[in-house]
CSV table of C-alpha atoms in Angstrom, one decimal:
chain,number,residue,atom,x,y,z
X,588,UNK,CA,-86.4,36.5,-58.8
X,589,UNK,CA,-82.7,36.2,-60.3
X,590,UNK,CA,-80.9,39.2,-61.4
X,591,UNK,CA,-77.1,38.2,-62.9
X,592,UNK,CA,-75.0,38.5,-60.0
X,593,UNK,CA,-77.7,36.2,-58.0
X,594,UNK,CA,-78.0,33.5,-60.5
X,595,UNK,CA,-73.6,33.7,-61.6
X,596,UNK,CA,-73.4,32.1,-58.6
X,597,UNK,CA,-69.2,31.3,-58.3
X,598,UNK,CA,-68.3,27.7,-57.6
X,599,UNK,CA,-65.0,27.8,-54.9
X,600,UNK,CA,-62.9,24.5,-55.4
X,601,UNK,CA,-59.6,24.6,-54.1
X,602,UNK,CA,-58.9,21.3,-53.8
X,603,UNK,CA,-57.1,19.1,-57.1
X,604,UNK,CA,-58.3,15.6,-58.4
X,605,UNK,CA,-57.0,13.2,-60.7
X,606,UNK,CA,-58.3,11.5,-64.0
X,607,UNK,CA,-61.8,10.1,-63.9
X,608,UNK,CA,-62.3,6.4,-64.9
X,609,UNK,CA,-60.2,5.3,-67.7
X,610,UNK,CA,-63.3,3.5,-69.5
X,611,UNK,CA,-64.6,7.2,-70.6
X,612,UNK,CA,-63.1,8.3,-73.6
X,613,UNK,CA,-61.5,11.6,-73.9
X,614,UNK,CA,-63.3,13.7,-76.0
X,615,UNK,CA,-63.7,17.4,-76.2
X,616,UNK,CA,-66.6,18.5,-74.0
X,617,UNK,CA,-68.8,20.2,-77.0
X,618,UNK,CA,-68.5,17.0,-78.6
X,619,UNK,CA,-69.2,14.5,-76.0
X,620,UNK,CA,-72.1,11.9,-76.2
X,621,UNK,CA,-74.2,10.1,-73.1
X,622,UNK,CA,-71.7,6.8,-73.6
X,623,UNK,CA,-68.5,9.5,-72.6
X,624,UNK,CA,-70.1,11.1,-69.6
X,625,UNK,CA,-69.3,10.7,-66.1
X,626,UNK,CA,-71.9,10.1,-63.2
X,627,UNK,CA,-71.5,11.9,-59.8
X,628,UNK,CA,-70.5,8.6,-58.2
X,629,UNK,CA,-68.4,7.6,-61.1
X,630,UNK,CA,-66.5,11.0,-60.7
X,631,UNK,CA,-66.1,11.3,-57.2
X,632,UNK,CA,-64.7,7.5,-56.8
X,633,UNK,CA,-62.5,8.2,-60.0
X,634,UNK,CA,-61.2,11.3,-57.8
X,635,UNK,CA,-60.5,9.6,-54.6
X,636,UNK,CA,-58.9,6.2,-56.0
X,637,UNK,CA,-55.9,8.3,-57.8
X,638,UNK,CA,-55.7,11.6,-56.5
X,639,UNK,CA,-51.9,12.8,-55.8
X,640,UNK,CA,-53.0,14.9,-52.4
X,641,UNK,CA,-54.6,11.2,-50.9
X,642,UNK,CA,-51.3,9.2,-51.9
X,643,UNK,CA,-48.9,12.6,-50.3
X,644,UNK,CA,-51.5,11.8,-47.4
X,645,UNK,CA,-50.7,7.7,-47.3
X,646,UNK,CA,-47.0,8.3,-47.8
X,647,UNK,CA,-46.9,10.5,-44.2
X,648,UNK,CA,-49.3,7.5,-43.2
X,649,UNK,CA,-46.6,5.3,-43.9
X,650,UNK,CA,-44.0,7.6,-42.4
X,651,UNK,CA,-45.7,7.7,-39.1
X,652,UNK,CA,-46.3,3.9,-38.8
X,653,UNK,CA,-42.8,3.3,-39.8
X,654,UNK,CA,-41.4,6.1,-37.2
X,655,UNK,CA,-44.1,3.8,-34.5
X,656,UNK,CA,-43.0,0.6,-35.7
X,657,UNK,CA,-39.4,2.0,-34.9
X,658,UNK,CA,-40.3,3.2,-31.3
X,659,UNK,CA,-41.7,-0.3,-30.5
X,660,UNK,CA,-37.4,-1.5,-31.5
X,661,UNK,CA,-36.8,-0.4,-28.3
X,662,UNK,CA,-38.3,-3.1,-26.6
X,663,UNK,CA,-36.4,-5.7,-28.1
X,664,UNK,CA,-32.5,-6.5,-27.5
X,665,UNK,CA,-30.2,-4.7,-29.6
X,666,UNK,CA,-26.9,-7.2,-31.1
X,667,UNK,CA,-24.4,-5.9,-32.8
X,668,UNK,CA,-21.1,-8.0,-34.3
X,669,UNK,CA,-17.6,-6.2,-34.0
X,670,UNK,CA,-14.2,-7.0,-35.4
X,671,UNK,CA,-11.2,-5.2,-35.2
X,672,UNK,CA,-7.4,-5.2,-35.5
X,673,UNK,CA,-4.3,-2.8,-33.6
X,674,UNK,CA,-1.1,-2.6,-34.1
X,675,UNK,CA,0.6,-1.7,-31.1
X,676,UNK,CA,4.2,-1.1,-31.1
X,677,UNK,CA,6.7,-1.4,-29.6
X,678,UNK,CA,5.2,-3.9,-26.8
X,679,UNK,CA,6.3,-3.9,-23.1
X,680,UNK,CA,8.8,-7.1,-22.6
X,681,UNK,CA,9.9,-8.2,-19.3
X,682,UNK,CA,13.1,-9.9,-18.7
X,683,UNK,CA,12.8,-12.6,-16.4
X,684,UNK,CA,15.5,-15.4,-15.4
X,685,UNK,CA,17.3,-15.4,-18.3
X,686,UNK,CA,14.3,-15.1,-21.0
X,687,UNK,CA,12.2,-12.4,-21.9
X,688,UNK,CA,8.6,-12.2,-21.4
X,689,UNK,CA,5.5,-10.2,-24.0
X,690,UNK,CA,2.9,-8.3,-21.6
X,691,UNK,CA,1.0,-7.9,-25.1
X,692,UNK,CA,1.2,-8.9,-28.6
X,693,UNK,CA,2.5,-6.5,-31.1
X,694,UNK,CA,-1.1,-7.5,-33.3
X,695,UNK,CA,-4.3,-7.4,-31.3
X,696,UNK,CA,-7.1,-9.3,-32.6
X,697,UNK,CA,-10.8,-9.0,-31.4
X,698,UNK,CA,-14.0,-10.6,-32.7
X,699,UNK,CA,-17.1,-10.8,-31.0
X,700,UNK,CA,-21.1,-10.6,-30.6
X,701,UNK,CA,-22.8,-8.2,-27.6
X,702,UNK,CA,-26.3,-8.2,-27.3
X,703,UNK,CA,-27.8,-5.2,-25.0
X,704,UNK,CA,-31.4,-5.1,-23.5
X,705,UNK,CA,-33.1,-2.2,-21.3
X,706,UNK,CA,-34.3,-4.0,-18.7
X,707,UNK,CA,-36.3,-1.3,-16.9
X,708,UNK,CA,-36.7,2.1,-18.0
X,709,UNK,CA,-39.7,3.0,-16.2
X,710,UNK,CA,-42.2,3.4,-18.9
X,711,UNK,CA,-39.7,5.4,-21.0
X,712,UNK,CA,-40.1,3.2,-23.9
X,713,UNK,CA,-43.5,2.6,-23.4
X,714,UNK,CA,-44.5,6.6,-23.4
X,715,UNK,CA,-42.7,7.0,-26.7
X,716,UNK,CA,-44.7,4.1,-28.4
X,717,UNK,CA,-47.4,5.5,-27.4
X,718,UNK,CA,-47.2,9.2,-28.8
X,719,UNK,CA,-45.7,7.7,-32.0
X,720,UNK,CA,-49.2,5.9,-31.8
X,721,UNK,CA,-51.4,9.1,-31.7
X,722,UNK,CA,-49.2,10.7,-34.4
X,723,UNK,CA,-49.9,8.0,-36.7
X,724,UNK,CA,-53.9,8.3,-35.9
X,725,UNK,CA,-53.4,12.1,-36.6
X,726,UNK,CA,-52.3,11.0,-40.1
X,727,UNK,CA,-54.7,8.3,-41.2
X,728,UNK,CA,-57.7,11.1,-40.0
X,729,UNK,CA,-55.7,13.4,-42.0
X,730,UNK,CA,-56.1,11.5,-44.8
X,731,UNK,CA,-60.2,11.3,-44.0
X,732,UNK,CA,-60.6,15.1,-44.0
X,733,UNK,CA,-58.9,15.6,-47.5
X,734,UNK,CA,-61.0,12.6,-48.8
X,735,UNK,CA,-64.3,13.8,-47.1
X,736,UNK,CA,-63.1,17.9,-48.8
X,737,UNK,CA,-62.2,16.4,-52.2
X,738,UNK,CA,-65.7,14.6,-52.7
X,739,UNK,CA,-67.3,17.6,-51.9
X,740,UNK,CA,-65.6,19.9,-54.2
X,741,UNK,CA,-66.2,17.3,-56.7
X,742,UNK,CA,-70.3,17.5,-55.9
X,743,UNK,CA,-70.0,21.3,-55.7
X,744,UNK,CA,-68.4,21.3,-59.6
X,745,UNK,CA,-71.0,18.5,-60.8
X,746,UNK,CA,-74.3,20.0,-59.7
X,747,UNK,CA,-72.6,23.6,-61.0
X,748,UNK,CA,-72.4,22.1,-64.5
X,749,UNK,CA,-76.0,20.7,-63.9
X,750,UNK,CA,-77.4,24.2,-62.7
X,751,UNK,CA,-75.9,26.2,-65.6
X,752,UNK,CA,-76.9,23.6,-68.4
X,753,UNK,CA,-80.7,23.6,-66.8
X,754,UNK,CA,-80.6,28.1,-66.5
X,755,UNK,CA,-79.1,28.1,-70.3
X,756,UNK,CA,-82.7,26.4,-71.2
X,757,UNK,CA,-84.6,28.4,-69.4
X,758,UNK,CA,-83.2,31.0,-71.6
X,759,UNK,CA,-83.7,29.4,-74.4
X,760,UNK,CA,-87.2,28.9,-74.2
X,761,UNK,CA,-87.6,32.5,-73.2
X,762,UNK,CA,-85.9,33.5,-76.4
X,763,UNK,CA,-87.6,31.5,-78.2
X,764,UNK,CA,-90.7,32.6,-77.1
X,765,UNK,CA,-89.6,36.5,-77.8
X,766,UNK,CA,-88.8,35.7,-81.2
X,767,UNK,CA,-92.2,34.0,-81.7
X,768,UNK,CA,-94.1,36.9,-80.2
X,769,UNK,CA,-91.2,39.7,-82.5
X,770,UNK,CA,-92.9,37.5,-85.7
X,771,UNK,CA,-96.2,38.6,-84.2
X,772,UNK,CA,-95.4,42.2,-84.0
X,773,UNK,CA,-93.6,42.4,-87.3
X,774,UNK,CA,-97.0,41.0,-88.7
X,775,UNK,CA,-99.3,43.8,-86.9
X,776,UNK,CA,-96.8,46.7,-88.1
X,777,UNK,CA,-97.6,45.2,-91.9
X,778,UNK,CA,-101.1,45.1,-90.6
X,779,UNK,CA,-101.2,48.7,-89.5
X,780,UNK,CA,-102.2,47.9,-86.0
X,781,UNK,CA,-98.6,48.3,-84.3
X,782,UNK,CA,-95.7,50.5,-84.6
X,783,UNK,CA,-91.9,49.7,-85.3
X,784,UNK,CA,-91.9,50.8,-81.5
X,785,UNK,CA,-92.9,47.7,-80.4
X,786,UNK,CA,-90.7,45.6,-82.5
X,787,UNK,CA,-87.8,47.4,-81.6
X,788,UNK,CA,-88.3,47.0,-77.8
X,789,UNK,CA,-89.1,43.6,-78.5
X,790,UNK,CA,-85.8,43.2,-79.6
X,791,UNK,CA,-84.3,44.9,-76.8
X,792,UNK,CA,-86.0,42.1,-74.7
X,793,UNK,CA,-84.3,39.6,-76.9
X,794,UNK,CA,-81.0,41.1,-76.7
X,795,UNK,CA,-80.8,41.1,-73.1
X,796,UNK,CA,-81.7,37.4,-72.8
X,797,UNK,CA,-79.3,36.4,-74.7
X,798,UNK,CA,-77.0,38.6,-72.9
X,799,UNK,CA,-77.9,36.4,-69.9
X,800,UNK,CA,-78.0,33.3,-71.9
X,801,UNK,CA,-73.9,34.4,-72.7
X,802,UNK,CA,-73.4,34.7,-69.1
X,803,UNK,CA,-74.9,31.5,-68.0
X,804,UNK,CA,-72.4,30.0,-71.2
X,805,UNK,CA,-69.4,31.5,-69.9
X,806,UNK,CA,-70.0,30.2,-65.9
X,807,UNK,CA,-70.8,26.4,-67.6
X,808,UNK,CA,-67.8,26.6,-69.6
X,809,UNK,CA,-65.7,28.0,-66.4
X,810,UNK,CA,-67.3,24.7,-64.8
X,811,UNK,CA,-66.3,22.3,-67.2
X,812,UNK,CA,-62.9,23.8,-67.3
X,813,UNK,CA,-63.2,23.5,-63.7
X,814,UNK,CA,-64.1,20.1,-64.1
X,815,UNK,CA,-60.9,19.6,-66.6
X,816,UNK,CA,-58.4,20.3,-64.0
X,817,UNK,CA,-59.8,18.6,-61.2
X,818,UNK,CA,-59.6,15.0,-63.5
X,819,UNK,CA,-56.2,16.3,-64.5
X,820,UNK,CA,-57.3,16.4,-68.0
X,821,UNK,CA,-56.4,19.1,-70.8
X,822,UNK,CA,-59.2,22.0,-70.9
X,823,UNK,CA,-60.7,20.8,-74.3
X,824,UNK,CA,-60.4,17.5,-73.0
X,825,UNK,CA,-63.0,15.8,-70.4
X,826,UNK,CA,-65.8,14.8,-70.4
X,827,UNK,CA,-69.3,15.8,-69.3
X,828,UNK,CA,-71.3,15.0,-66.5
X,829,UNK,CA,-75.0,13.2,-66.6
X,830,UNK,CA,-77.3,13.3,-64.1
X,831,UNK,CA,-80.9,14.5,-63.4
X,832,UNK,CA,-81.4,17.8,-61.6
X,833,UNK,CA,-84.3,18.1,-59.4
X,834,UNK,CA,-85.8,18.9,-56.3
X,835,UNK,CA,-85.4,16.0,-53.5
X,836,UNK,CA,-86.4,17.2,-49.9
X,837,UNK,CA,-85.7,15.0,-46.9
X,838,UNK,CA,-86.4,15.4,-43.3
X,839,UNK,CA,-84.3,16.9,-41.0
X,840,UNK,CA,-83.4,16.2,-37.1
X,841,UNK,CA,-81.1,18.9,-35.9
X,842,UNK,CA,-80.6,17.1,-32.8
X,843,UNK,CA,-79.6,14.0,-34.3
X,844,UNK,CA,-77.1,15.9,-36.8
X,845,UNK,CA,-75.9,18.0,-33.9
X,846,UNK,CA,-74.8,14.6,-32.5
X,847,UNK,CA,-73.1,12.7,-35.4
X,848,UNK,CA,-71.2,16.0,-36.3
X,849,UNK,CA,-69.6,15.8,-32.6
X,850,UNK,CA,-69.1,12.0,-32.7
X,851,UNK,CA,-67.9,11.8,-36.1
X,852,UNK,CA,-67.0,14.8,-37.6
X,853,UNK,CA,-62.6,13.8,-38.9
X,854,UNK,CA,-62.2,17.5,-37.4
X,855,UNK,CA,-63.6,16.5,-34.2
X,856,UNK,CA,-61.2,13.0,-34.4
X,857,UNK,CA,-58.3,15.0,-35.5
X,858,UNK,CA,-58.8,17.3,-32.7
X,859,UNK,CA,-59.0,14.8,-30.0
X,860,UNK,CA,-55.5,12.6,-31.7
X,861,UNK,CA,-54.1,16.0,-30.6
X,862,UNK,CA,-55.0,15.9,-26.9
X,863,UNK,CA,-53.8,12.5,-27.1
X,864,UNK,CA,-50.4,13.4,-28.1
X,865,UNK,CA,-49.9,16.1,-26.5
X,866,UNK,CA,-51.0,14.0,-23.5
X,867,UNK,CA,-48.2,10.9,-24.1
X,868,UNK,CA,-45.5,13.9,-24.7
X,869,UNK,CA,-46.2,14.9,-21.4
X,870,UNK,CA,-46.1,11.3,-20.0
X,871,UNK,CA,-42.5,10.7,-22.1
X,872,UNK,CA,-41.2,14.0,-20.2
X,873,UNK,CA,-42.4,12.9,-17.2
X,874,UNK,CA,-40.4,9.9,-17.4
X,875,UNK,CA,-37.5,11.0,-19.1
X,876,UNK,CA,-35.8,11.8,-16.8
X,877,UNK,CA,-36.3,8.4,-14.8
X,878,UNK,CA,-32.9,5.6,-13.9
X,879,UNK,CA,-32.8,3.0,-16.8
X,880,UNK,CA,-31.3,-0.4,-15.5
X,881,UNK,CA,-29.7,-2.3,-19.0
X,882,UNK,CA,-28.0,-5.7,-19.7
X,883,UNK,CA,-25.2,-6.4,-21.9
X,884,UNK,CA,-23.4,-9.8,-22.7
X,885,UNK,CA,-20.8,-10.2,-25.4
X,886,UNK,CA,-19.2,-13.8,-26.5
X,887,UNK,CA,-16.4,-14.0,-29.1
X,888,UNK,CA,-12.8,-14.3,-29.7
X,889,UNK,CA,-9.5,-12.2,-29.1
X,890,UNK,CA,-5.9,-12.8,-28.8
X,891,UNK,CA,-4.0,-11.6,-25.7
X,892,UNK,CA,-3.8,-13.7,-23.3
X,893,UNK,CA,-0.5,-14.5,-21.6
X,894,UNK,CA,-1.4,-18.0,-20.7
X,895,UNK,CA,-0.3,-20.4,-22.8
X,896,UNK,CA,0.0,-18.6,-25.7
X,897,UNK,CA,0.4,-15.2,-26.1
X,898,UNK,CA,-1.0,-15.2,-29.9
X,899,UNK,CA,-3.6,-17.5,-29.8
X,900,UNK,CA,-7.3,-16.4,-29.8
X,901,UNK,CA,-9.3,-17.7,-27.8
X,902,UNK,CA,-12.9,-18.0,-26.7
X,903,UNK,CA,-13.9,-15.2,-24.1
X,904,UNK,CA,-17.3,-13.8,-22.5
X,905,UNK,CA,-18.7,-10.7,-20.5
X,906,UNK,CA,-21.7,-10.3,-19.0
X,907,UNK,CA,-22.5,-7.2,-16.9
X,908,UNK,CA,-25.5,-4.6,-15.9
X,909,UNK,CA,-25.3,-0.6,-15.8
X,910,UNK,CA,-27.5,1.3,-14.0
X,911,UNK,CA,-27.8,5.1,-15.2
X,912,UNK,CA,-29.7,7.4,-13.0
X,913,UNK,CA,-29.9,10.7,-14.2
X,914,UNK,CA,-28.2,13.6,-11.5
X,915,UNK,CA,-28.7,17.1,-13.3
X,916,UNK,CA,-30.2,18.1,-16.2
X,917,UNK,CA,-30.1,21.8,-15.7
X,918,UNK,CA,-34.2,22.1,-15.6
X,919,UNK,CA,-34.4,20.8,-19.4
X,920,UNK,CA,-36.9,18.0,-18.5
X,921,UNK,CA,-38.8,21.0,-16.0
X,922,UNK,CA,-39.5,22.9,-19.1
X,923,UNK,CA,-39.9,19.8,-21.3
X,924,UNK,CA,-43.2,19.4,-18.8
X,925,UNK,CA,-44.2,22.4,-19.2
X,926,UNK,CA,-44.1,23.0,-22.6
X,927,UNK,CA,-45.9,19.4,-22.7
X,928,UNK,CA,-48.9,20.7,-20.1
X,929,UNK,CA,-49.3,23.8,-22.4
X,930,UNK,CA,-49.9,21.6,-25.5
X,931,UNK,CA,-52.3,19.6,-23.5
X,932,UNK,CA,-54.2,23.2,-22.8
X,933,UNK,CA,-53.8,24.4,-26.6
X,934,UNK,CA,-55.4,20.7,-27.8
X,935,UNK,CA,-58.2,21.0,-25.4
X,936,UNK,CA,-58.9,24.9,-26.2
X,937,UNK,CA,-58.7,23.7,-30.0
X,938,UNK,CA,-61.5,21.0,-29.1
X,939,UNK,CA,-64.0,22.9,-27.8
X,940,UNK,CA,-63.3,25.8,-30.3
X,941,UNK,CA,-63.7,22.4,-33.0
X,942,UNK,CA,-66.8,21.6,-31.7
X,943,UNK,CA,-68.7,25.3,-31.7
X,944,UNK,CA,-67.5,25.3,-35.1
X,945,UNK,CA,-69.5,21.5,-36.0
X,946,UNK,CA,-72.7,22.7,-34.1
X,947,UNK,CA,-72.3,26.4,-36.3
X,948,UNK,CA,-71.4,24.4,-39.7
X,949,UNK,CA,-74.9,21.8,-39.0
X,950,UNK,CA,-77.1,24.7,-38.3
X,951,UNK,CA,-76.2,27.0,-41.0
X,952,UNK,CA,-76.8,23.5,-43.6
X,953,UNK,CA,-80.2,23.1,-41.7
X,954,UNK,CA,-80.6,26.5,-42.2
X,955,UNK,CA,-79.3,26.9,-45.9
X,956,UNK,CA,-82.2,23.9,-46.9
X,957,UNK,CA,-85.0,25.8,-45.3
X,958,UNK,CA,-84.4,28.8,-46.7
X,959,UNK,CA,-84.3,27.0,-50.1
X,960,UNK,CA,-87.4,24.7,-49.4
X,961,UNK,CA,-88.9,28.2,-48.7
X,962,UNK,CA,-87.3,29.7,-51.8
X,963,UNK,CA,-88.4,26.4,-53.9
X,964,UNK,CA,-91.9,27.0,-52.8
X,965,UNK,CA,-92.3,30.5,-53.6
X,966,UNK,CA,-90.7,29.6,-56.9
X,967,UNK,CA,-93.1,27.6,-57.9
X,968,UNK,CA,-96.2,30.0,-56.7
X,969,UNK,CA,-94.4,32.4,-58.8
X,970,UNK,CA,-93.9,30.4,-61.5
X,971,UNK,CA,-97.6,29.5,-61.7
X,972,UNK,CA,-98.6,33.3,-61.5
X,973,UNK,CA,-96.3,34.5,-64.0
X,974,UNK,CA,-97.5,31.8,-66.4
X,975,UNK,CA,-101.3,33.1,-66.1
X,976,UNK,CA,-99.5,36.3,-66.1
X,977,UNK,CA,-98.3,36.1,-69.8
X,978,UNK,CA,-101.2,34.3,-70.6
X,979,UNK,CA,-103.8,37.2,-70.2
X,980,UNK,CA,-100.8,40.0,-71.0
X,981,UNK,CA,-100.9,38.0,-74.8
X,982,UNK,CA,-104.2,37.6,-74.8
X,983,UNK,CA,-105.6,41.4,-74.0
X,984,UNK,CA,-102.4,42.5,-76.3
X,985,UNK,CA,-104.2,40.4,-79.1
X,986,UNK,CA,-107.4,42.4,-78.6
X,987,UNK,CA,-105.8,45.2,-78.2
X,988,UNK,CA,-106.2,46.1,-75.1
X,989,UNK,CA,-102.6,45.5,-73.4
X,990,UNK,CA,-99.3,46.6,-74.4
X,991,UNK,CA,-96.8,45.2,-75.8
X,992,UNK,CA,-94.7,46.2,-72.6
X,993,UNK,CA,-97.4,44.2,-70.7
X,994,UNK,CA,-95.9,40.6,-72.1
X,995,UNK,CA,-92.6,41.5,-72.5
X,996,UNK,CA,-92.2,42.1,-68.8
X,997,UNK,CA,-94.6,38.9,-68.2
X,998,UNK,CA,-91.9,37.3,-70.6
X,999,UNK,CA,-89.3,38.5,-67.9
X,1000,UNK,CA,-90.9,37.5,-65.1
X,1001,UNK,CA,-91.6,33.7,-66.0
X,1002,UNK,CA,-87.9,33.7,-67.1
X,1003,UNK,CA,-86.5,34.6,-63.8
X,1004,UNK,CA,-89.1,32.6,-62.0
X,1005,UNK,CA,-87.9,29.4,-63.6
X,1006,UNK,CA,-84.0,30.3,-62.7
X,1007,UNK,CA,-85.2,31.1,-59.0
X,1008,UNK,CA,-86.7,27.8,-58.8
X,1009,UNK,CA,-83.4,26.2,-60.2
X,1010,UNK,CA,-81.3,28.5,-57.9
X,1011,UNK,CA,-83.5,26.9,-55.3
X,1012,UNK,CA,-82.7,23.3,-56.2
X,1013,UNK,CA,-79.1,24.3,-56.8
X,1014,UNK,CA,-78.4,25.8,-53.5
X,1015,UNK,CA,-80.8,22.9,-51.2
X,1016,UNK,CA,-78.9,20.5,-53.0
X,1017,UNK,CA,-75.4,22.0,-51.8
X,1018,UNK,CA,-77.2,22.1,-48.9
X,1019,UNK,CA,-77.9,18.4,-48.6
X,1020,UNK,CA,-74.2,17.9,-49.3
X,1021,UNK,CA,-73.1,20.5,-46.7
X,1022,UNK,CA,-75.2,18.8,-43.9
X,1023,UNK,CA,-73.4,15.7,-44.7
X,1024,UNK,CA,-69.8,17.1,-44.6
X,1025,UNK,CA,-71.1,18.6,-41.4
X,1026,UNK,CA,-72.0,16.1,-39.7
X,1027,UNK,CA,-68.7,14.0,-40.7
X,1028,UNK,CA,-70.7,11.8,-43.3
X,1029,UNK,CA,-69.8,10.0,-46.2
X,1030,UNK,CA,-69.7,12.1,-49.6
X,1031,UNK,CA,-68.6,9.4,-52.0
């Protein structure tokens, strides 16, 4: 049984989407036909393919493969062109049997081409690729989770809609069926046989379902508002959903989800990319501060030489090695280690704290579609009784032998019976979903 808090149910989405297909027609919601709706899948894919938080997502995506792509230059030779002009005055001149000799002309002149190469490094290079690696994993997984988060929110909104179209019926019939039974009473008071009594508190009856019927309105149009925004449409704008709401119950291995939620949950994935950086880090500080042996040769052309003419430029080439071997750092790469080992520890902790929180977020979906298979069932037991219920309650009013009270509250009854039993189907259905996000499956 429903009362208004239970069945006002609020619909958390937190998460924006963008513009649904461009084949529907923007039309205001009120006013939209079966040809302008949108289908779950049809929304959901519409979401994905054009939301702004996925393309922030790729852009980082592209970030890190450029920043990897960039760590993998340092495996190549580095060349480099360089030309360049001094003045030096004045210029030392030797006098020498009679004639005068330039050291140095008075305009220097130097052109050439040097090409570098790290020879060895010890890994160095290679321990950087790799953590620019795992950072570009973290960000393509990244990019999984807000997919995986945005197709839910999407199914959460949808089935809402569904759920508060289906309840407004129910009201409707009941009203219906309150005003058809307030005729009947209005007929016995001409008769003689009732009082205004009953009328009146017929009414009543009336009044308060269509108080409910107002707050079932208000949560669908809060939906489809809802809805609005997450296509990135104006609020009058959008429009509806179609789809069938109903009862589907599927078998369940809680084993089997355990395991697919830790294989492929994107938290799980994301969880281990961060042992993995934090695991090259400490590899790049252990090797940072290791000797690096580099080559260098340079060709080109400078002016200079004494022999045979002191202007001329002429062809020239070096060609050398340098060995640096780091002597004292003052304990920076010490702490660098450190601080690496303790982000291995943190990603680790983080894992297993990711995993409890997989095994907790499968059960409680397991446990959320028992309770409403259980729920559903009852529902419909109740649903069944009530019916009789209001049956007889009319029927022994009739002969007067019931009160009016009697199918008024039998009224009631069937009323909130039918929104358990949609409640039921509402909240198995999230359920379904919520197994699936669980268990790091495909929404969309």
């Amino acid at each position: 049984m429903l009362s208004r808090p239970q069945y006002a149910t609020p619909f958390l989405v937190t998460l924006g989407l963008l513009v649904g297909s461009a084949a529907h027609a923007q039309v205001p919601i009120s006013a939209a036909t079966g040809g302008d709706s949108l289908s779950l899948e049809t929304t959901i894919r519409s979401v994905l393919d054009a939301n702004p938080a996925i393309n922030a997502l790729q852009e980082e995506v592209n970030q890190a493969q450029s920043r990897l792509d960039q760590s993998r230059t340092s495996l190549r030779p580095i060349v480099d062109g360089t030309v360049s002009f001094t003045r030096v005055d004045p210029v030392v001149k030797i006098p020498l049997a009679g004639e005068t000799f330039q050291l140095a002309p008075a305009n220097n002149y130097d052109g050439h081409v040097t090409a570098r190469y790290t020879l060895l490094d010890f890994g160095r290079a290679n321990a950087a690729i790799e953590a620019a690696r795992s950072r570009s994993l973290t960000a393509a997984d990244n990019i999984n989770v807000t997919r995986r988060d945005l197709a839910y929110a999407a199914a959460q909104t949808y089935y809402g809609i569904l759920f508060a179209r289906e309840a407004i019926r129910v009201q409707d019939a009941q009203i219906v069926s309150l005003r058809q039974h307030q005729r009947e009473m209005e007929k016995r008071v001409e008769g003689g046989v009732s009082t205004q009594f009953d009328v009146t508190t017929t009414q009543v009856r009336i009044a308060q379902a269509q108080d409910r019927k107002i707050d079932l309105q208000n949560q669908l149009r809060n939906q489809e508002i809802q809805l609005a925004r997450l296509l990135h449409r104006p609020e009058g704008e959008a429009a509806v959903v179609r789809g069938r709401f109903e009862y589907q119950p599927q078998a369940v291995n809680v084993q089997e989800a355990l395991a697919k939620g830790s294989e492929n949950r994107p938290e799980v994935k994301l969880a281990k990319d961060a042992e993995q950086t934090a695991t090259a880090l400490l590899r790049v500080a252990e090797v940072g501060n290791k000797p690096s042996l580099g080559l260098l040769a340079q060709a080109g052309g400078k002016n200079g030489y004494i022999v045979p003419n002191l202007e001329r430029v002429r062809f020239n080439t070096v060609a050398g090695a340098q060995l640096s071997i780091p002597i004292y750092d003052a304990g920076r790469n010490k702490l660098q280690r450190l601080e690496a080992q303790s982000a291995i520890k943190g990603a680790q902790a983080r894992s297993q704290d990711t995993q409890e929180q997989v095994r907790a977020d499968v059960l409680q979906a397991v446990n959320n579609m028992q309770t409403s298979t259980a729920r559903y069932d009852n529902s419909q037991v109740q649903i069944t009784q009530a019916s009789d219920a209001l049956t007889r309650a009319k029927a022994r009013y009739r002969y007067g032998v019931g009160s009016n009270l009697d199918v008024l509250d039998a009224e009631t009854q069937l009323a909130q019976s039918r929104l358990s039993r949609l409640q039921s189907i509402y909240n198995y259905t999230l359920g379904q979903y919520q197994l699936r996000r669980a268990t790091g499956e495909q929404i969309w």
